[in-house]
PDB file of C-alpha atoms in Angstrom:
ATOM      1  CA  MET A   1      90.149  91.874 107.048  1.00 30.00           C
ATOM      2  CA  PRO A   2      91.252  94.988 109.061  1.00 32.00           C
ATOM      3  CA  VAL A   3      88.817  97.806 109.877  1.00 29.00           C
ATOM      4  CA  GLU A   4      89.283 100.368 107.308  1.00 37.00           C
ATOM      5  CA  GLY A   5      89.884 103.782 108.726  1.00 38.00           C
ATOM      6  CA  ALA A   6      91.313 107.245 107.640  1.00 36.00           C
ATOM      7  CA  SER A   7      94.625 108.500 108.488  1.00 38.00           C
ATOM      8  CA  SER A   8      95.230 110.828 111.623  1.00 34.00           C
ATOM      9  CA  GLY A   9      97.854 112.546 109.145  1.00 39.00           C
ATOM     10  CA  GLY A  10      94.548 114.479 108.118  1.00 42.00           C
ATOM     11  CA  GLY A  11      93.253 115.882 104.877  1.00 43.00           C
ATOM     12  CA  ASP A  12      91.305 119.015 103.748  1.00 42.00           C
ATOM     13  CA  SER A  13      88.227 117.278 104.899  1.00 39.00           C
ATOM     14  CA  GLY A  14      89.543 116.125 108.174  1.00 38.00           C
ATOM     15  CA  GLY A  15      90.410 112.511 107.039  1.00 39.00           C
ATOM     16  CA  GLY A  16      86.989 110.773 108.268  1.00 37.00           C
ATOM     17  CA  ASP A  17      87.101 108.292 110.922  1.00 35.00           C
ATOM     18  CA  SER A  18      89.804 107.736 113.521  1.00 30.00           C
ATOM     19  CA  GLY A  19      92.352 104.836 112.951  1.00 36.00           C
ATOM     20  CA  GLY A  20      94.646 103.866 110.041  1.00 41.00           C
ATOM     21  CA  ALA A  21      97.924 105.350 109.634  1.00 43.00           C
ATOM     22  CA  THR A  22     100.153 107.432 112.230  1.00 42.00           C
ATOM     23  CA  THR A  23     102.188 110.020 110.144  1.00 44.00           C
ATOM     24  CA  THR A  24     105.136 112.233 111.130  1.00 41.00           C
ATOM     25  CA  ALA A  25     107.605 114.234 109.276  1.00 48.00           C
ATOM     26  CA  ASP A  26     109.453 111.010 108.461  1.00 49.00           C
ATOM     27  CA  GLY A  27     106.395 109.097 107.357  1.00 55.00           C
ATOM     28  CA  GLY A  28     104.083 106.318 109.092  1.00 83.00           C
ATOM     29  CA  VAL A  29     103.002 102.761 108.879  1.00 92.00           C
ATOM     30  CA  VAL A  30      99.598 102.169 107.765  1.00 93.00           C
ATOM     31  CA  GLY A  31      97.876  99.361 109.682  1.00 93.00           C
ATOM     32  CA  SER A  32      94.509  99.551 108.235  1.00 94.00           C
ATOM     33  CA  THR A  33      93.285 100.882 104.827  1.00 96.00           C
ATOM     34  CA  ILE A  34      92.912 104.617 104.672  1.00 96.00           C
ATOM     35  CA  VAL A  35      89.546 105.491 103.242  1.00 97.00           C
ATOM     36  CA  VAL A  36      88.945 108.762 101.248  1.00 98.00           C
ATOM     37  CA  ARG A  37      85.350 109.347 101.223  1.00 98.00           C
ATOM     38  CA  ALA A  38      83.067 110.932  98.595  1.00 97.00           C
ATOM     39  CA  GLY A  39      83.675 114.519  98.599  1.00 97.00           C
ATOM     40  CA  GLU A  40      86.820 114.443 100.492  1.00 98.00           C
ATOM     41  CA  THR A  41      90.354 115.388  99.627  1.00 98.00           C
ATOM     42  CA  PHE A  42      93.161 113.696 101.379  1.00 97.00           C
ATOM     43  CA  ASP A  43      96.376 115.852 101.192  1.00 96.00           C
ATOM     44  CA  GLY A  44      99.367 113.750 102.470  1.00 95.00           C
ATOM     45  CA  GLY A  45     101.542 116.869 102.546  1.00 94.00           C
ATOM     46  CA  GLY A  46     104.605 114.849 100.834  1.00 94.00           C
ATOM     47  CA  LYS A  47     104.780 112.200 103.928  1.00 95.00           C
ATOM     48  CA  ARG A  48     105.653 108.712 103.267  1.00 95.00           C
ATOM     49  CA  PHE A  49     102.997 105.981 104.015  1.00 95.00           C
ATOM     50  CA  ILE A  50     104.277 102.533 104.316  1.00 94.00           C
ATOM     51  CA  ALA A  51     102.361  99.418 104.817  1.00 92.00           C
ATOM     52  CA  ASP A  52     102.238  97.264 107.813  1.00 92.00           C
ATOM     53  CA  ALA A  53     103.301  93.862 106.171  1.00 91.00           C
ATOM     54  CA  ASP A  54     101.491  91.812 108.706  1.00 92.00           C
ATOM     55  CA  LYS A  55      98.315  93.736 108.370  1.00 90.00           C
ATOM     56  CA  LEU A  56      97.896  94.773 104.790  1.00 91.00           C
ATOM     57  CA  GLY A  57     100.501  92.929 102.693  1.00 88.00           C
ATOM     58  CA  ASP A  58     104.276  92.798 101.938  1.00 82.00           C
ATOM     59  CA  GLY A  59     104.008  94.221  98.610  1.00 71.00           C
ATOM     60  CA  SER A  60     105.083  90.883  96.692  1.00 76.00           C
ATOM     61  CA  GLN A  61     103.012  89.290  93.729  1.00 74.00           C
ATOM     62  CA  ASP A  62     100.596  87.471  96.375  1.00 72.00           C
ATOM     63  CA  GLU A  63      96.934  87.899  95.597  1.00 72.00           C
ATOM     64  CA  GLY A  64      94.611  89.128  98.378  1.00 82.00           C
ATOM     65  CA  GLN A  65      96.683  92.039  99.587  1.00 91.00           C
ATOM     66  CA  LEU A  66      94.884  95.257 100.920  1.00 94.00           C
ATOM     67  CA  PRO A  67      95.526  98.739  99.751  1.00 95.00           C
ATOM     68  CA  VAL A  68      96.949 101.467 101.584  1.00 95.00           C
ATOM     69  CA  PHE A  69      94.439 103.946 100.245  1.00 97.00           C
ATOM     70  CA  LYS A  70      90.793 103.247  99.031  1.00 98.00           C
ATOM     71  CA  LEU A  71      89.158 106.083  97.180  1.00 98.00           C
ATOM     72  CA  GLU A  72      85.473 106.472  97.029  1.00 98.00           C
ATOM     73  CA  SER A  73      83.671 108.066  93.969  1.00 98.00           C
ATOM     74  CA  GLY A  74      84.237 111.656  94.160  1.00 98.00           C
ATOM     75  CA  ALA A  75      87.548 111.403  96.213  1.00 98.00           C
ATOM     76  CA  LYS A  76      90.761 113.320  95.821  1.00 98.00           C
ATOM     77  CA  LEU A  77      94.392 112.029  97.064  1.00 98.00           C
ATOM     78  CA  LYS A  78      97.290 114.179  96.853  1.00 97.00           C
ATOM     79  CA  ASN A  79     100.947 114.567  97.627  1.00 97.00           C
ATOM     80  CA  VAL A  80     101.541 111.325  98.908  1.00 96.00           C
ATOM     81  CA  VAL A  81     104.523 109.083  98.956  1.00 96.00           C
ATOM     82  CA  LEU A  82     104.125 105.291  99.079  1.00 95.00           C
ATOM     83  CA  GLY A  83     107.229 103.705 100.535  1.00 94.00           C
ATOM     84  CA  ALA A  84     108.069  99.815 100.403  1.00 93.00           C
ATOM     85  CA  PRO A  85     106.179  97.781 101.204  1.00 92.00           C
ATOM     86  CA  ALA A  86     103.069  99.443  99.585  1.00 92.00           C
ATOM     87  CA  ALA A  87     100.852  96.112  99.956  1.00 92.00           C
ATOM     88  CA  ASP A  88      98.147  96.739  97.051  1.00 93.00           C
ATOM     89  CA  GLY A  89      98.837 100.389  96.775  1.00 95.00           C
ATOM     90  CA  ILE A  90      95.668 102.487  95.984  1.00 97.00           C
ATOM     91  CA  HIS A  91      92.064 101.004  95.115  1.00 98.00           C
ATOM     92  CA  THR A  92      89.697 103.259  93.376  1.00 98.00           C
ATOM     93  CA  TYR A  93      85.695 103.012  93.256  1.00 98.00           C
ATOM     94  CA  GLY A  94      84.252 105.396  90.744  1.00 98.00           C
ATOM     95  CA  ASP A  95      85.278 109.014  89.616  1.00 98.00           C
ATOM     96  CA  VAL A  96      88.497 109.915  91.449  1.00 98.00           C
ATOM     97  CA  THR A  97      91.580 112.487  91.053  1.00 98.00           C
ATOM     98  CA  LEU A  98      95.043 111.735  92.171  1.00 98.00           C
ATOM     99  CA  GLU A  99      97.803 114.441  92.265  1.00 98.00           C
ATOM    100  CA  ASN A 100     101.283 113.963  93.096  1.00 98.00           C
ATOM    101  CA  ILE A 101     101.467 110.469  94.061  1.00 98.00           C
ATOM    102  CA  VAL A 102     104.808 108.965  94.178  1.00 97.00           C
ATOM    103  CA  TRP A 103     105.097 104.999  94.540  1.00 97.00           C
ATOM    104  CA  GLU A 104     108.832 104.450  95.575  1.00 95.00           C
ATOM    105  CA  ASP A 105     108.249 100.723  95.018  1.00 91.00           C
ATOM    106  CA  ILE A 106     105.104  99.538  93.126  1.00 92.00           C
ATOM    107  CA  GLY A 107     104.348  96.602  95.243  1.00 81.00           C
ATOM    108  CA  GLU A 108     101.686  94.146  93.956  1.00 84.00           C
ATOM    109  CA  ASP A 109     100.207  96.809  91.641  1.00 93.00           C
ATOM    110  CA  ALA A 110     100.286 100.600  92.218  1.00 96.00           C
ATOM    111  CA  LEU A 111      96.830 101.326  91.680  1.00 97.00           C
ATOM    112  CA  THR A 112      93.793  99.085  90.711  1.00 97.00           C
ATOM    113  CA  VAL A 113      90.645 100.236  89.391  1.00 98.00           C
ATOM    114  CA  LYS A 114      87.880  98.400  91.247  1.00 98.00           C
ATOM    115  CA  LYS A 115      84.733 100.171  89.857  1.00 98.00           C
ATOM    116  CA  SER A 116      83.823 101.937  86.911  1.00 98.00           C
ATOM    117  CA  GLY A 117      84.254 105.631  86.675  1.00 98.00           C
ATOM    118  CA  THR A 118      86.942 108.215  85.422  1.00 98.00           C
ATOM    119  CA  VAL A 119      90.307 107.987  87.042  1.00 98.00           C
ATOM    120  CA  VAL A 120      92.595 111.163  86.440  1.00 98.00           C
ATOM    121  CA  ILE A 121      96.122 110.901  87.539  1.00 98.00           C
ATOM    122  CA  ASN A 122      98.402 114.305  87.348  1.00 98.00           C
ATOM    123  CA  GLY A 123     101.682 114.208  88.252  1.00 98.00           C
ATOM    124  CA  GLY A 124     103.919 111.799  90.217  1.00 98.00           C
ATOM    125  CA  SER A 125     106.014 108.658  89.458  1.00 98.00           C
ATOM    126  CA  ALA A 126     106.291 104.771  90.016  1.00 98.00           C
ATOM    127  CA  GLN A 127     109.012 102.536  89.933  1.00 96.00           C
ATOM    128  CA  ASN A 128     110.152  98.883  90.395  1.00 94.00           C
ATOM    129  CA  GLY A 129     107.474  96.436  89.741  1.00 90.00           C
ATOM    130  CA  ASP A 130     107.376  92.727  89.076  1.00 87.00           C
ATOM    131  CA  ASP A 131     103.878  93.173  86.710  1.00 91.00           C
ATOM    132  CA  LYS A 132     101.419  95.991  86.222  1.00 95.00           C
ATOM    133  CA  VAL A 133     101.883  99.798  87.305  1.00 97.00           C
ATOM    134  CA  PHE A 134      98.163 100.318  86.952  1.00 98.00           C
ATOM    135  CA  GLN A 135      95.451  97.414  86.883  1.00 97.00           C
ATOM    136  CA  VAL A 136      91.816  98.348  85.514  1.00 98.00           C
ATOM    137  CA  ASN A 137      89.158  95.907  86.632  1.00 98.00           C
ATOM    138  CA  ALA A 138      86.082  97.754  85.458  1.00 98.00           C
ATOM    139  CA  ALA A 139      84.907  99.675  82.495  1.00 98.00           C
ATOM    140  CA  SER A 140      86.477 103.101  82.898  1.00 98.00           C
ATOM    141  CA  THR A 141      88.130 106.263  81.559  1.00 98.00           C
ATOM    142  CA  PHE A 142      91.685 106.242  82.495  1.00 98.00           C
ATOM    143  CA  LYS A 143      93.723 109.562  82.208  1.00 98.00           C
ATOM    144  CA  VAL A 144      97.271 109.851  83.209  1.00 98.00           C
ATOM    145  CA  SER A 145      99.504 113.019  82.391  1.00 98.00           C
ATOM    146  CA  ASN A 146     102.844 114.308  83.772  1.00 98.00           C
ATOM    147  CA  PHE A 147     103.778 111.127  85.183  1.00 98.00           C
ATOM    148  CA  LYS A 148     107.181 109.124  85.254  1.00 98.00           C
ATOM    149  CA  ALA A 149     107.082 105.209  85.136  1.00 98.00           C
ATOM    150  CA  THR A 150     110.030 102.873  84.950  1.00 97.00           C
ATOM    151  CA  ASN A 151     110.994  98.975  85.594  1.00 97.00           C
ATOM    152  CA  ALA A 152     107.941  97.293  85.353  1.00 96.00           C
ATOM    153  CA  GLY A 153     105.926  94.758  83.329  1.00 96.00           C
ATOM    154  CA  LYS A 154     103.313  96.912  81.933  1.00 97.00           C
ATOM    155  CA  PHE A 155     102.247 100.464  82.382  1.00 98.00           C
ATOM    156  CA  ILE A 156      98.569  99.983  82.357  1.00 98.00           C
ATOM    157  CA  ARG A 157      96.834  96.481  82.062  1.00 98.00           C
ATOM    158  CA  GLN A 158      93.198  95.658  81.493  1.00 98.00           C
ATOM    159  CA  ASN A 159      92.203  92.720  83.765  1.00 96.00           C
ATOM    160  CA  GLY A 160      92.810  89.759  81.531  1.00 95.00           C
ATOM    161  CA  GLY A 161      90.328  88.267  79.511  1.00 96.00           C
ATOM    162  CA  THR A 162      87.649  90.951  80.133  1.00 97.00           C
ATOM    163  CA  ASP A 163      85.748  92.570  76.988  1.00 97.00           C
ATOM    164  CA  PHE A 164      84.482  95.615  78.528  1.00 98.00           C
ATOM    165  CA  LYS A 165      85.597  98.900  77.260  1.00 98.00           C
ATOM    166  CA  ILE A 166      88.219 101.245  78.768  1.00 98.00           C
ATOM    167  CA  ASP A 167      89.568 104.658  77.339  1.00 98.00           C
ATOM    168  CA  VAL A 168      92.905 105.060  78.160  1.00 98.00           C
ATOM    169  CA  PHE A 169      94.573 108.586  77.801  1.00 98.00           C
ATOM    170  CA  ILE A 170      98.305 108.963  78.097  1.00 98.00           C
ATOM    171  CA  ASP A 171      99.821 112.709  78.062  1.00 98.00           C
ATOM    172  CA  ARG A 172     103.246 114.218  78.649  1.00 98.00           C
ATOM    173  CA  CYS A 173     104.615 110.998  80.453  1.00 98.00           C
ATOM    174  CA  ASP A 174     107.941 109.273  80.485  1.00 98.00           C
ATOM    175  CA  ILE A 175     107.622 105.679  80.454  1.00 98.00           C
ATOM    176  CA  SER A 176     110.711 103.394  80.482  1.00 98.00           C
ATOM    177  CA  LYS A 177     111.855  99.548  80.925  1.00 97.00           C
ATOM    178  CA  MET A 178     108.539  98.047  80.624  1.00 97.00           C
ATOM    179  CA  LYS A 179     109.240  94.194  80.040  1.00 96.00           C
ATOM    180  CA  GLU A 180     105.883  93.842  77.881  1.00 97.00           C
ATOM    181  CA  SER A 181     103.967  97.029  76.933  1.00 98.00           C
ATOM    182  CA  ILE A 182     102.659 100.347  77.774  1.00 98.00           C
ATOM    183  CA  PHE A 183      98.954  99.329  77.444  1.00 98.00           C
ATOM    184  CA  ARG A 184      97.637  95.645  77.140  1.00 98.00           C
ATOM    185  CA  THR A 185      93.972  94.736  76.809  1.00 98.00           C
ATOM    186  CA  ASP A 186      92.226  91.795  75.448  1.00 98.00           C
ATOM    187  CA  SER A 187      89.067  93.816  74.749  1.00 98.00           C
ATOM    188  CA  SER A 188      88.199  94.729  71.059  1.00 98.00           C
ATOM    189  CA  THR A 189      86.661  98.020  71.925  1.00 98.00           C
ATOM    190  CA  SER A 190      89.178  99.409  74.331  1.00 98.00           C
ATOM    191  CA  THR A 191      90.943 102.494  72.997  1.00 98.00           C
ATOM    192  CA  VAL A 192      94.288 104.236  73.819  1.00 98.00           C
ATOM    193  CA  THR A 193      95.248 107.812  73.070  1.00 98.00           C
ATOM    194  CA  MET A 194      99.005 108.832  73.651  1.00 98.00           C
ATOM    195  CA  THR A 195     100.176 112.131  73.059  1.00 98.00           C
ATOM    196  CA  ASN A 196     103.520 114.203  73.759  1.00 98.00           C
ATOM    197  CA  THR A 197     104.894 111.326  75.615  1.00 98.00           C
ATOM    198  CA  ARG A 198     108.638 109.936  75.820  1.00 98.00           C
ATOM    199  CA  TYR A 199     109.270 106.070  75.855  1.00 98.00           C
ATOM    200  CA  SER A 200     112.200 103.748  75.953  1.00 98.00           C
ATOM    201  CA  GLN A 201     112.845 100.062  76.374  1.00 98.00           C
ATOM    202  CA  ILE A 202     109.295  98.833  75.864  1.00 98.00           C
ATOM    203  CA  GLY A 203     109.538  95.037  75.552  1.00 95.00           C
ATOM    204  CA  ASN A 204     107.192  93.572  72.958  1.00 86.00           C
ATOM    205  CA  SER A 205     105.346  96.475  71.597  1.00 95.00           C
ATOM    206  CA  PRO A 206     103.719  99.730  73.033  1.00 98.00           C
ATOM    207  CA  PHE A 207     100.087  98.488  72.776  1.00 98.00           C
ATOM    208  CA  ILE A 208      99.296  94.916  73.012  1.00 98.00           C
ATOM    209  CA  GLY A 209      95.690  93.550  72.087  1.00 98.00           C
ATOM    210  CA  VAL A 210      94.540  97.012  71.163  1.00 98.00           C
ATOM    211  CA  LYS A 211      92.779  97.173  67.509  1.00 98.00           C
ATOM    212  CA  SER A 212      94.660  99.400  65.120  1.00 97.00           C
ATOM    213  CA  SER A 213      91.812 101.508  64.776  1.00 98.00           C
ATOM    214  CA  ASN A 214      91.566 102.386  68.430  1.00 98.00           C
ATOM    215  CA  ILE A 215      95.014 103.705  68.681  1.00 98.00           C
ATOM    216  CA  PHE A 216      95.445 107.146  68.586  1.00 98.00           C
ATOM    217  CA  THR A 217      99.236 108.689  68.683  1.00 98.00           C
ATOM    218  CA  SER A 218     100.683 112.087  68.273  1.00 98.00           C
ATOM    219  CA  ASN A 219     103.906 114.078  69.175  1.00 98.00           C
ATOM    220  CA  ASN A 220     105.615 111.063  70.981  1.00 98.00           C
ATOM    221  CA  THR A 221     109.405 110.333  71.032  1.00 98.00           C
ATOM    222  CA  GLU A 222     110.997 107.236  71.363  1.00 98.00           C
ATOM    223  CA  TYR A 223     114.618 107.450  73.042  1.00 97.00           C
TER     224      TYR A 223
END
């Protein structure tokens, strides 16, 4: 596993340790995971970050790929474009905030929640994934707003076969061309609240595995 290091592209906090990505106005290739530590903000300035396919992963559905960014609890990531390949995207470990993150190609997964916390995603977009956009592997509150997602299997997926509770909040999003669903879970306790959202071409059902009493919707538009 490559040594994790922060990008020399810089953030509000200075970005942490040396190593990781080299960024230019045209983007850069990430050879080791960029770690945004507790209390830090990494501002990508709208630059494109591309995974080194040999070191992080080629963005296929192969398991075991590494993330381009790892966010510790209390970290913030903003104004980042993830190009192709994006390996395993972004991993979160606790309470984190993401603003204006664009996945030009989802890769294995755009973002994976690895440790319990509140994940807030505001703005941005993701497209072209064989499976999930967002994968949740720990009990969490997951909030996504002002986000556009198209052409994937599922928008949000709780790790299959798990019964922990996650509370999903979707607001002011545009979700289209999901082969299966917007949110899928195997947990009887997980909830979803979707408001002010446009959606279209959702394969089986907007919500799979969610108890009807745990679904809350208002002011959504199917188009």
